[in-house]
């Protein structure tokens, strides 16, 4: 192999990815990287970054790549995720075919777009119930009052969790999300493991109840899902319920938080959406593109190869940078402009290929219904401060975003 040309990327630019400035606004660094090179190896987390839409899309769809952290070489990003999924073979997010195909097929039989459409009116009701609590207040926190609880309450209801257990359910889910941090402290890792165990015990008891007496809920549908004689095992059921909760919690909160932050900074577009609420579906696609909730996903290369001009070894991690791809001027006209009327809203915010987000229809329905209700109830809603961004690498959202009615 000939040695590659010296990289045009200044290591100081890569180092900026680990600063608070990057958490506040990753786009200047991502834009610079994308225009310099198609791929660049980043040594701190141990992965090769892909930033152009075409390369990201191709990598997401590449069937030879793995998602199973057990295939990751030591000191690579995907190897760091081993701890977040210690029971192998239970989370489709970290699984390869043929197991991924079998399990995703079974889950898809229960978690259907029809089930999502059926809950749409309830999403609007839940949104209204949450907003009742802030009615009359001059200023409140959009994340704490609305964007954070909405997805947890919705998935809890879909699964059939008793409302009296919601607070615990949310607390366990928040601990598990912290567990996705590749820089997790020992203390947080312990809390994450305790939360995972508590949630597993909770779901095991709920599953036992559904086996005895099926109900009209997603948990019963998962217990009963069958394909060519296969059913989900107990461990797979617990892993799937946990994944549905964790994968859909912080991500949808961030879609609503980031999306409203962008919208409220563009008063002309708030007015347009208020006047023409049917624009909500396109507005949510633009929110997903413009301020991407999941900044990156991961893949493991399974043979020595060259990706975007970068030599990578078997077991190495790739980071398709979804946020960078979504602002690629090769695909989007004037990509840094937020415009709910644009027709080039194509994005990779839900990943792609066989791991394409299974919850995309639910996330869309929650954001569409939630934001519609929010703007109808508070037509003069405006930002009341900058808000505070969450420090969780790979995810982008707010821990708080003050608004005034
Ligand atoms: C705005 C909200 C959401 C975003 C931005 C998002 C994003 C993603 C991304 C980037 C992936 C990885 C795809 C890949 O690597 O190609 C993924 C996978 C997944 N998501 Fe979501 N997600 C969201 C909401 C949800 C919800 C609400 C649920 C379920 C309740 C969910 C369930 C899943 C599952 C089960 C997977 C694994 C799919 C597989 O590996 O086959 N997500 N999501």
CSV table of C-alpha atoms and ligand atoms in Angstrom, one decimal:
chain,number,residue,atom,x,y,z
A,1,UNK,CA,0.0,0.0,0.0
A,2,UNK,CA,1.4,3.4,-0.9
A,3,UNK,CA,1.5,5.9,2.0
A,4,UNK,CA,-1.4,8.4,1.7
A,5,UNK,CA,-0.7,12.1,1.0
A,6,UNK,CA,-0.2,14.2,4.1
A,7,UNK,CA,-3.7,15.1,5.4
A,8,UNK,CA,-4.8,18.6,4.6
A,9,UNK,CA,-6.7,18.5,8.0
A,10,UNK,CA,-5.0,20.4,10.8
A,11,UNK,CA,-5.2,18.2,14.0
A,12,UNK,CA,-6.3,21.3,15.8
A,13,UNK,CA,-9.5,21.3,13.8
A,14,UNK,CA,-10.2,17.7,14.8
A,15,UNK,CA,-9.4,18.6,18.4
A,16,UNK,CA,-12.2,21.1,18.3
A,17,UNK,CA,-14.7,18.3,18.2
A,18,UNK,CA,-14.1,17.8,22.0
A,19,UNK,CA,-14.7,21.4,23.1
A,20,UNK,CA,-17.8,23.0,24.6
A,21,UNK,CA,-17.9,25.2,21.4
A,22,UNK,CA,-18.5,22.0,19.4
A,23,UNK,CA,-21.4,21.1,21.7
A,24,UNK,CA,-22.9,24.5,21.3
A,25,UNK,CA,-22.5,24.5,17.5
A,26,UNK,CA,-20.8,21.6,15.7
A,27,UNK,CA,-21.6,22.9,12.2
A,28,UNK,CA,-18.5,25.2,11.5
A,29,UNK,CA,-16.1,22.2,12.3
A,30,UNK,CA,-18.2,19.7,10.3
A,31,UNK,CA,-18.5,22.1,7.4
A,32,UNK,CA,-14.7,22.6,7.3
A,33,UNK,CA,-14.0,18.9,7.5
A,34,UNK,CA,-16.5,18.1,4.8
A,35,UNK,CA,-15.0,20.6,2.4
A,36,UNK,CA,-11.4,19.5,3.1
A,37,UNK,CA,-11.5,15.7,2.7
A,38,UNK,CA,-14.1,13.0,2.2
A,39,UNK,CA,-12.8,11.0,5.2
A,40,UNK,CA,-10.5,11.6,8.1
A,41,UNK,CA,-9.3,9.4,10.9
A,42,UNK,CA,-9.9,10.8,14.4
A,43,UNK,CA,-7.6,9.1,17.0
A,44,UNK,CA,-9.2,10.2,20.3
A,45,UNK,CA,-12.3,8.0,19.9
A,46,UNK,CA,-10.7,5.7,17.3
A,47,UNK,CA,-12.8,6.0,14.1
A,48,UNK,CA,-12.8,7.4,10.6
A,49,UNK,CA,-15.3,10.3,10.0
A,50,UNK,CA,-17.4,10.5,6.9
A,51,UNK,CA,-18.9,13.9,6.3
A,52,UNK,CA,-20.2,14.1,2.7
A,53,UNK,CA,-23.8,13.1,2.0
A,54,UNK,CA,-22.9,10.6,-0.8
A,55,UNK,CA,-20.2,8.8,1.3
A,56,UNK,CA,-22.4,8.7,4.5
A,57,UNK,CA,-25.4,7.3,2.5
A,58,UNK,CA,-23.1,4.6,0.9
A,59,UNK,CA,-21.6,3.6,4.2
A,60,UNK,CA,-25.0,3.3,5.9
A,61,UNK,CA,-26.2,1.0,3.1
A,62,UNK,CA,-23.0,-1.1,2.9
A,63,UNK,CA,-24.0,-4.7,3.7
A,64,UNK,CA,-20.5,-5.9,4.5
A,65,UNK,CA,-20.2,-3.6,7.5
A,66,UNK,CA,-21.1,-4.8,11.0
A,67,UNK,CA,-22.9,-3.1,13.9
A,68,UNK,CA,-21.9,-5.8,16.4
A,69,UNK,CA,-19.4,-4.2,18.9
A,70,UNK,CA,-17.8,-7.7,19.4
A,71,UNK,CA,-16.4,-7.3,15.9
A,72,UNK,CA,-14.7,-4.0,16.8
A,73,UNK,CA,-10.9,-3.9,17.2
A,74,UNK,CA,-9.6,-2.7,20.6
A,75,UNK,CA,-9.3,1.1,21.1
A,76,UNK,CA,-12.0,1.9,18.5
A,77,UNK,CA,-15.2,3.7,19.0
A,78,UNK,CA,-17.5,0.8,18.5
A,79,UNK,CA,-15.5,-1.3,21.0
A,80,UNK,CA,-16.2,1.3,23.6
A,81,UNK,CA,-20.0,0.6,23.1
A,82,UNK,CA,-19.6,-3.0,24.3
A,83,UNK,CA,-20.4,-2.0,27.9
A,84,UNK,CA,-23.7,-0.4,26.8
A,85,UNK,CA,-25.0,-3.7,25.5
A,86,UNK,CA,-23.6,-6.4,27.7
A,87,UNK,CA,-26.2,-9.0,26.9
A,88,UNK,CA,-25.2,-9.8,23.4
A,89,UNK,CA,-28.0,-10.7,20.9
A,90,UNK,CA,-30.8,-8.7,22.5
A,91,UNK,CA,-30.6,-5.3,20.8
A,92,UNK,CA,-31.1,-5.1,17.1
A,93,UNK,CA,-29.1,-1.8,17.0
A,94,UNK,CA,-26.0,-3.8,17.8
A,95,UNK,CA,-26.7,-6.9,15.8
A,96,UNK,CA,-25.9,-8.2,12.3
A,97,UNK,CA,-27.8,-10.5,9.9
A,98,UNK,CA,-29.1,-13.2,10.1
A,99,UNK,CA,-30.1,-12.5,13.7
A,100,UNK,CA,-30.8,-8.9,13.0
A,101,UNK,CA,-33.1,-9.8,10.1
A,102,UNK,CA,-35.1,-12.4,12.2
A,103,UNK,CA,-35.4,-10.1,15.2
A,104,UNK,CA,-36.2,-6.9,13.3
A,105,UNK,CA,-38.8,-8.8,11.3
A,106,UNK,CA,-40.5,-10.0,14.5
A,107,UNK,CA,-40.4,-6.5,16.2
A,108,UNK,CA,-41.8,-4.9,13.0
A,109,UNK,CA,-44.8,-7.2,13.2
A,110,UNK,CA,-45.8,-5.6,16.4
A,111,UNK,CA,-44.4,-2.1,16.1
A,112,UNK,CA,-46.2,-1.2,12.9
A,113,UNK,CA,-46.9,2.2,11.2
A,114,UNK,CA,-50.6,1.3,11.8
A,115,UNK,CA,-50.0,1.1,15.6
A,116,UNK,CA,-48.3,4.5,15.3
A,117,UNK,CA,-51.2,6.0,13.4
A,118,UNK,CA,-53.6,4.6,16.0
A,119,UNK,CA,-51.9,6.5,18.8
A,120,UNK,CA,-51.7,9.8,16.9
A,121,UNK,CA,-54.8,11.3,18.6
A,122,UNK,CA,-53.5,10.2,22.0
A,123,UNK,CA,-50.2,12.0,21.3
A,124,UNK,CA,-52.2,15.3,20.8
A,125,UNK,CA,-54.1,14.6,24.1
A,126,UNK,CA,-50.9,13.9,26.0
A,127,UNK,CA,-49.3,17.1,24.5
A,128,UNK,CA,-52.3,19.0,25.8
A,129,UNK,CA,-52.2,17.4,29.2
A,130,UNK,CA,-48.5,18.4,29.6
A,131,UNK,CA,-49.2,21.9,28.5
A,132,UNK,CA,-52.1,22.3,30.9
A,133,UNK,CA,-49.4,22.2,33.7
A,134,UNK,CA,-47.7,25.4,32.3
A,135,UNK,CA,-50.9,27.3,31.3
A,136,UNK,CA,-50.8,30.7,32.9
A,137,UNK,CA,-47.0,30.7,33.6
A,138,UNK,CA,-45.2,33.6,31.9
A,139,UNK,CA,-42.0,31.6,31.4
A,140,UNK,CA,-41.3,27.9,31.5
A,141,UNK,CA,-38.8,25.3,30.3
A,142,UNK,CA,-39.8,23.7,27.0
A,143,UNK,CA,-37.7,20.7,27.6
A,144,UNK,CA,-38.6,19.8,31.2
A,145,UNK,CA,-42.3,20.6,30.7
A,146,UNK,CA,-42.9,19.2,27.3
A,147,UNK,CA,-40.2,17.8,25.0
A,148,UNK,CA,-38.7,15.4,27.6
A,149,UNK,CA,-41.8,13.8,29.0
A,150,UNK,CA,-43.8,13.6,25.7
A,151,UNK,CA,-41.9,10.6,24.1
A,152,UNK,CA,-41.6,8.7,27.4
A,153,UNK,CA,-45.3,9.0,28.2
A,154,UNK,CA,-46.2,8.0,24.6
A,155,UNK,CA,-44.0,4.9,24.5
A,156,UNK,CA,-45.0,3.9,28.0
A,157,UNK,CA,-48.7,4.1,27.0
A,158,UNK,CA,-48.0,2.1,23.8
A,159,UNK,CA,-46.2,-0.6,25.7
A,160,UNK,CA,-49.0,-0.7,28.3
A,161,UNK,CA,-47.0,0.6,31.3
A,162,UNK,CA,-49.1,1.6,34.3
A,163,UNK,CA,-49.2,5.4,34.6
A,164,UNK,CA,-48.1,5.0,38.3
A,165,UNK,CA,-44.7,3.7,37.1
A,166,UNK,CA,-44.0,6.5,34.6
A,167,UNK,CA,-41.6,8.4,36.8
A,168,UNK,CA,-39.5,5.4,37.5
A,169,UNK,CA,-39.6,4.4,33.9
A,170,UNK,CA,-38.4,7.8,32.8
A,171,UNK,CA,-35.6,7.8,35.5
A,172,UNK,CA,-34.3,4.4,34.3
A,173,UNK,CA,-34.5,5.5,30.7
A,174,UNK,CA,-32.4,8.6,31.4
A,175,UNK,CA,-29.7,6.6,33.2
A,176,UNK,CA,-29.5,4.2,30.2
A,177,UNK,CA,-29.1,7.2,27.8
A,178,UNK,CA,-26.1,8.4,29.8
A,179,UNK,CA,-24.7,5.0,29.3
A,180,UNK,CA,-24.3,5.8,25.6
A,181,UNK,CA,-21.5,8.2,26.4
A,182,UNK,CA,-18.2,6.8,25.2
A,183,UNK,CA,-16.5,8.8,28.0
A,184,UNK,CA,-18.8,7.4,30.7
A,185,UNK,CA,-17.4,7.6,34.3
A,186,UNK,CA,-17.3,4.5,36.4
A,187,UNK,CA,-19.9,5.9,38.7
A,188,UNK,CA,-22.4,6.6,35.8
A,189,UNK,CA,-21.6,3.1,34.4
A,190,UNK,CA,-22.7,1.6,37.7
A,191,UNK,CA,-25.9,3.7,37.7
A,192,UNK,CA,-26.5,2.6,34.1
A,193,UNK,CA,-26.1,-1.1,35.0
A,194,UNK,CA,-28.4,-0.7,38.0
A,195,UNK,CA,-31.0,1.0,35.8
A,196,UNK,CA,-30.7,-1.7,33.1
A,197,UNK,CA,-31.3,-4.4,35.8
A,198,UNK,CA,-34.3,-2.6,37.3
A,199,UNK,CA,-35.8,-2.1,33.9
A,200,UNK,CA,-35.2,-5.8,32.9
A,201,UNK,CA,-36.9,-7.0,36.2
A,202,UNK,CA,-39.8,-4.6,35.5
A,203,UNK,CA,-40.3,-5.8,31.9
A,204,UNK,CA,-39.9,-9.5,33.0
A,205,UNK,CA,-42.8,-9.1,35.4
A,206,UNK,CA,-44.9,-7.2,32.7
A,207,UNK,CA,-44.2,-9.9,30.1
A,208,UNK,CA,-45.3,-12.7,32.6
A,209,UNK,CA,-48.6,-10.8,33.1
A,210,UNK,CA,-49.1,-10.5,29.3
A,211,UNK,CA,-48.4,-14.2,28.8
A,212,UNK,CA,-51.2,-15.0,31.3
A,213,UNK,CA,-53.7,-12.4,30.0
A,214,UNK,CA,-52.9,-10.6,26.7
A,215,UNK,CA,-54.0,-7.0,26.5
A,216,UNK,CA,-54.4,-4.5,23.7
A,217,UNK,CA,-50.9,-3.1,23.9
A,218,UNK,CA,-47.5,-3.2,22.2
A,219,UNK,CA,-46.0,-5.5,24.9
A,220,UNK,CA,-48.7,-8.1,24.3
A,221,UNK,CA,-48.2,-7.8,20.5
A,222,UNK,CA,-44.4,-8.3,20.9
A,223,UNK,CA,-45.1,-11.4,23.1
A,224,UNK,CA,-47.4,-12.8,20.5
A,225,UNK,CA,-45.4,-11.8,17.4
A,226,UNK,CA,-44.6,-14.9,15.4
A,227,UNK,CA,-42.7,-15.5,12.1
A,228,UNK,CA,-42.3,-18.9,10.6
A,229,UNK,CA,-42.7,-20.5,14.0
A,230,UNK,CA,-40.2,-18.2,15.7
A,231,UNK,CA,-41.1,-16.0,18.6
A,232,UNK,CA,-39.0,-13.5,20.6
A,233,UNK,CA,-37.2,-15.1,23.6
A,234,UNK,CA,-37.6,-13.6,27.0
A,235,UNK,CA,-34.1,-11.9,26.7
A,236,UNK,CA,-35.0,-10.6,23.3
A,237,UNK,CA,-38.3,-9.2,24.5
A,238,UNK,CA,-36.6,-7.4,27.4
A,239,UNK,CA,-33.8,-6.1,25.0
A,240,UNK,CA,-36.4,-4.9,22.5
A,241,UNK,CA,-38.6,-3.1,25.1
A,242,UNK,CA,-35.4,-1.4,26.5
A,243,UNK,CA,-34.3,-0.4,23.1
A,244,UNK,CA,-37.7,1.1,22.1
A,245,UNK,CA,-37.6,3.1,25.3
A,246,UNK,CA,-34.0,4.3,25.1
A,247,UNK,CA,-33.7,4.8,21.3
A,248,UNK,CA,-36.9,6.9,21.2
A,249,UNK,CA,-36.5,9.0,24.4
A,250,UNK,CA,-33.7,11.5,24.1
A,251,UNK,CA,-33.8,11.5,20.3
A,252,UNK,CA,-37.4,12.7,20.0
A,253,UNK,CA,-36.9,15.1,22.9
A,254,UNK,CA,-34.0,16.6,20.9
A,255,UNK,CA,-36.0,16.7,17.6
A,256,UNK,CA,-38.7,18.8,19.3
A,257,UNK,CA,-36.2,20.9,21.3
A,258,UNK,CA,-33.8,21.6,18.4
A,259,UNK,CA,-36.7,22.0,16.0
A,260,UNK,CA,-38.5,24.6,18.2
A,261,UNK,CA,-35.3,26.4,18.9
A,262,UNK,CA,-34.7,26.8,15.1
A,263,UNK,CA,-38.4,27.7,14.4
A,264,UNK,CA,-38.7,30.3,17.2
A,265,UNK,CA,-35.6,32.0,15.8
A,266,UNK,CA,-37.4,32.5,12.5
A,267,UNK,CA,-40.6,34.5,13.3
A,268,UNK,CA,-41.7,34.6,9.7
A,269,UNK,CA,-41.8,30.8,9.7
A,270,UNK,CA,-43.6,30.6,13.0
A,271,UNK,CA,-46.3,32.8,11.4
A,272,UNK,CA,-46.4,30.7,8.2
A,273,UNK,CA,-46.8,27.5,10.2
A,274,UNK,CA,-49.5,29.0,12.4
A,275,UNK,CA,-51.4,30.2,9.3
A,276,UNK,CA,-50.9,26.9,7.4
A,277,UNK,CA,-50.7,24.0,10.0
A,278,UNK,CA,-50.6,21.5,7.1
A,279,UNK,CA,-47.0,22.5,6.5
A,280,UNK,CA,-46.1,20.6,9.8
A,281,UNK,CA,-44.9,17.4,8.1
A,282,UNK,CA,-42.4,19.3,5.9
A,283,UNK,CA,-41.5,21.6,8.8
A,284,UNK,CA,-40.5,18.5,10.9
A,285,UNK,CA,-38.4,17.1,8.0
A,286,UNK,CA,-36.6,20.4,7.9
A,287,UNK,CA,-36.1,20.4,11.7
A,288,UNK,CA,-34.6,16.9,11.4
A,289,UNK,CA,-32.2,18.1,8.6
A,290,UNK,CA,-31.3,21.5,10.0
A,291,UNK,CA,-30.4,20.6,13.6
A,292,UNK,CA,-29.9,16.8,13.5
A,293,UNK,CA,-30.7,15.1,16.8
A,294,UNK,CA,-28.3,12.1,16.3
A,295,UNK,CA,-25.1,13.7,15.1
A,296,UNK,CA,-23.5,10.4,14.1
A,297,UNK,CA,-24.0,6.7,13.9
A,298,UNK,CA,-21.4,3.9,13.6
A,299,UNK,CA,-20.3,0.9,11.4
A,300,UNK,CA,-17.4,-1.5,11.7
A,301,UNK,CA,-15.4,-2.4,8.5
A,302,UNK,CA,-14.9,-6.2,8.2
A,303,UNK,CA,-11.8,-6.2,5.9
A,304,UNK,CA,-8.8,-3.9,5.3
A,305,UNK,CA,-10.0,-1.3,2.8
A,306,UNK,CA,-9.8,2.3,1.7
A,307,UNK,CA,-12.7,4.5,2.5
A,308,UNK,CA,-12.8,8.0,1.1
A,309,UNK,CA,-9.1,7.8,0.4
A,310,UNK,CA,-8.4,6.7,4.0
A,311,UNK,CA,-6.9,3.2,4.6
A,312,UNK,CA,-8.8,1.5,7.4
A,313,UNK,CA,-8.1,-1.9,8.9
A,314,UNK,CA,-10.5,-4.8,9.7
A,315,UNK,CA,-12.4,-4.0,12.9
A,316,UNK,CA,-11.9,-0.3,12.6
A,317,UNK,CA,-14.9,2.0,13.3
A,318,UNK,CA,-16.5,4.4,10.8
A,319,UNK,CA,-18.5,7.4,12.0
A,320,UNK,CA,-21.0,8.5,9.3
A,321,UNK,CA,-21.6,12.1,10.5
A,322,UNK,CA,-25.3,12.5,9.9
A,323,UNK,CA,-25.3,16.2,10.9
A,324,UNK,CA,-22.5,17.0,8.4
A,325,UNK,CA,-24.2,15.1,5.5
A,326,UNK,CA,-27.5,17.0,6.2
A,327,UNK,CA,-25.7,20.3,5.5
A,328,UNK,CA,-23.8,19.2,2.4
A,329,UNK,CA,-24.1,21.8,-0.3
A,330,UNK,CA,-23.6,19.0,-2.9
A,331,UNK,CA,-27.2,18.0,-2.1
A,332,UNK,CA,-28.9,21.0,-0.4
A,333,UNK,CA,-29.3,24.4,-1.7
A,334,UNK,CA,-28.1,27.0,0.8
A,335,UNK,CA,-27.9,24.2,3.5
A,336,UNK,CA,-27.4,26.5,6.5
A,337,UNK,CA,-30.7,28.3,5.9
A,338,UNK,CA,-33.7,27.0,8.0
A,339,UNK,CA,-36.7,26.9,5.6
A,340,UNK,CA,-39.8,24.9,6.4
A,341,UNK,CA,-41.0,25.4,2.8
A,342,UNK,CA,-37.9,23.8,1.1
A,343,UNK,CA,-38.5,20.8,-1.0
A,344,UNK,CA,-34.9,19.4,-0.7
A,345,UNK,CA,-35.4,18.2,2.9
A,346,UNK,CA,-33.7,14.8,2.1
A,347,UNK,CA,-31.8,13.8,5.2
A,348,UNK,CA,-30.0,10.9,6.9
A,349,UNK,CA,-31.2,11.8,10.4
A,350,UNK,CA,-32.7,8.3,10.8
A,351,UNK,CA,-29.6,6.5,9.5
A,352,UNK,CA,-30.0,4.1,6.6
A,353,UNK,CA,-29.8,0.6,5.2
A,354,UNK,CA,-30.9,-2.4,7.3
A,355,UNK,CA,-30.6,-0.4,10.6
A,356,UNK,CA,-32.8,2.5,9.4
A,357,UNK,CA,-34.6,3.8,12.5
A,358,UNK,CA,-37.5,1.6,13.3
A,359,UNK,CA,-39.1,4.4,15.3
A,360,UNK,CA,-39.1,7.0,12.5
A,361,UNK,CA,-42.9,7.0,12.0
A,362,UNK,CA,-43.4,7.4,15.7
A,363,UNK,CA,-40.8,10.1,16.1
A,364,UNK,CA,-42.4,12.0,13.2
A,365,UNK,CA,-45.9,11.6,14.6
A,366,UNK,CA,-44.8,12.8,18.0
A,367,UNK,CA,-43.1,15.9,16.7
A,368,UNK,CA,-45.9,16.7,14.2
A,369,UNK,CA,-48.7,16.4,16.7
A,370,UNK,CA,-46.8,17.8,19.6
A,371,UNK,CA,-45.6,21.0,17.8
A,372,UNK,CA,-49.0,21.5,16.2
A,373,UNK,CA,-50.6,21.5,19.7
A,374,UNK,CA,-47.9,23.7,21.1
A,375,UNK,CA,-48.3,26.4,18.5
A,376,UNK,CA,-52.1,26.3,18.7
A,377,UNK,CA,-52.0,26.7,22.5
A,378,UNK,CA,-49.3,29.3,22.6
A,379,UNK,CA,-49.4,31.3,19.4
A,380,UNK,CA,-47.0,34.0,20.8
A,381,UNK,CA,-44.5,31.5,22.1
A,382,UNK,CA,-40.9,32.9,22.0
A,383,UNK,CA,-37.5,32.0,23.3
A,384,UNK,CA,-36.7,33.5,26.7
A,385,UNK,CA,-32.9,32.6,26.7
A,386,UNK,CA,-30.2,30.7,24.9
A,387,UNK,CA,-30.9,27.4,26.7
A,388,UNK,CA,-28.4,24.8,27.8
A,389,UNK,CA,-27.0,22.1,25.5
A,390,UNK,CA,-26.6,18.5,26.7
A,391,UNK,CA,-23.0,17.2,26.9
A,392,UNK,CA,-23.5,13.7,25.4
A,393,UNK,CA,-21.2,13.0,22.4
A,394,UNK,CA,-23.0,11.8,19.3
A,395,UNK,CA,-26.4,13.3,20.4
A,396,UNK,CA,-27.4,16.9,20.1
A,397,UNK,CA,-30.1,18.5,22.1
A,398,UNK,CA,-31.0,20.8,25.1
A,399,UNK,CA,-31.3,20.0,28.7
A,400,UNK,CA,-33.2,23.2,29.1
A,401,UNK,CA,-34.7,25.8,26.7
A,402,UNK,CA,-36.6,28.6,28.4
A,403,UNK,CA,-39.6,30.0,26.6
A,404,UNK,CA,-42.2,32.7,27.3
A,405,UNK,CA,-45.9,32.3,26.4
B,1,LIG,C1,-36.1,12.0,16.2
B,1,LIG,C2,-36.1,10.9,16.8
B,1,LIG,C3,-35.2,9.7,16.4
B,1,LIG,C4,-34.0,9.8,15.7
B,1,LIG,C5,-33.3,11.0,15.2
B,1,LIG,C6,-33.5,8.4,15.6
B,1,LIG,C7,-32.3,8.1,14.9
B,1,LIG,C8,-31.9,6.8,14.8
B,1,LIG,C9,-30.6,6.4,14.2
B,1,LIG,C10,-29.6,7.4,13.6
B,1,LIG,C11,-30.5,5.1,14.2
B,1,LIG,C12,-29.4,4.2,13.7
B,1,LIG,C13,-29.6,4.0,12.2
B,1,LIG,C14,-28.3,3.5,11.5
B,1,LIG,O1,-27.2,3.4,12.1
B,1,LIG,O2,-28.4,3.4,10.3
B,1,LIG,C15,-31.7,4.6,14.8
B,1,LIG,C16,-32.0,3.2,15.1
B,1,LIG,C17,-33.1,2.8,15.7
B,1,LIG,N1,-34.1,3.6,16.3
B,1,LIG,FE1,-34.3,5.6,16.1
B,1,LIG,N2,-34.4,7.6,16.2
B,1,LIG,C18,-35.4,8.3,16.7
B,1,LIG,C19,-36.6,7.9,17.3
B,1,LIG,C20,-36.8,6.6,17.6
B,1,LIG,C21,-38.0,6.1,18.2
B,1,LIG,C22,-39.2,7.0,18.7
B,1,LIG,C23,-37.9,4.7,18.4
B,1,LIG,C24,-38.8,3.7,19.0
B,1,LIG,C25,-39.7,3.9,19.9
B,1,LIG,C26,-36.6,4.4,17.7
B,1,LIG,C27,-36.2,3.1,17.6
B,1,LIG,C28,-35.0,2.7,16.9
B,1,LIG,C29,-34.6,1.4,16.8
B,1,LIG,C30,-35.3,0.1,17.3
B,1,LIG,C31,-33.4,1.4,16.0
B,1,LIG,C32,-32.5,0.2,15.6
B,1,LIG,C33,-32.9,-0.3,14.2
B,1,LIG,C34,-32.0,-1.4,13.7
B,1,LIG,O3,-30.8,-1.5,14.2
B,1,LIG,O4,-32.4,-2.2,12.9
B,1,LIG,N3,-36.0,5.5,17.3
B,1,LIG,N4,-32.6,5.6,15.2
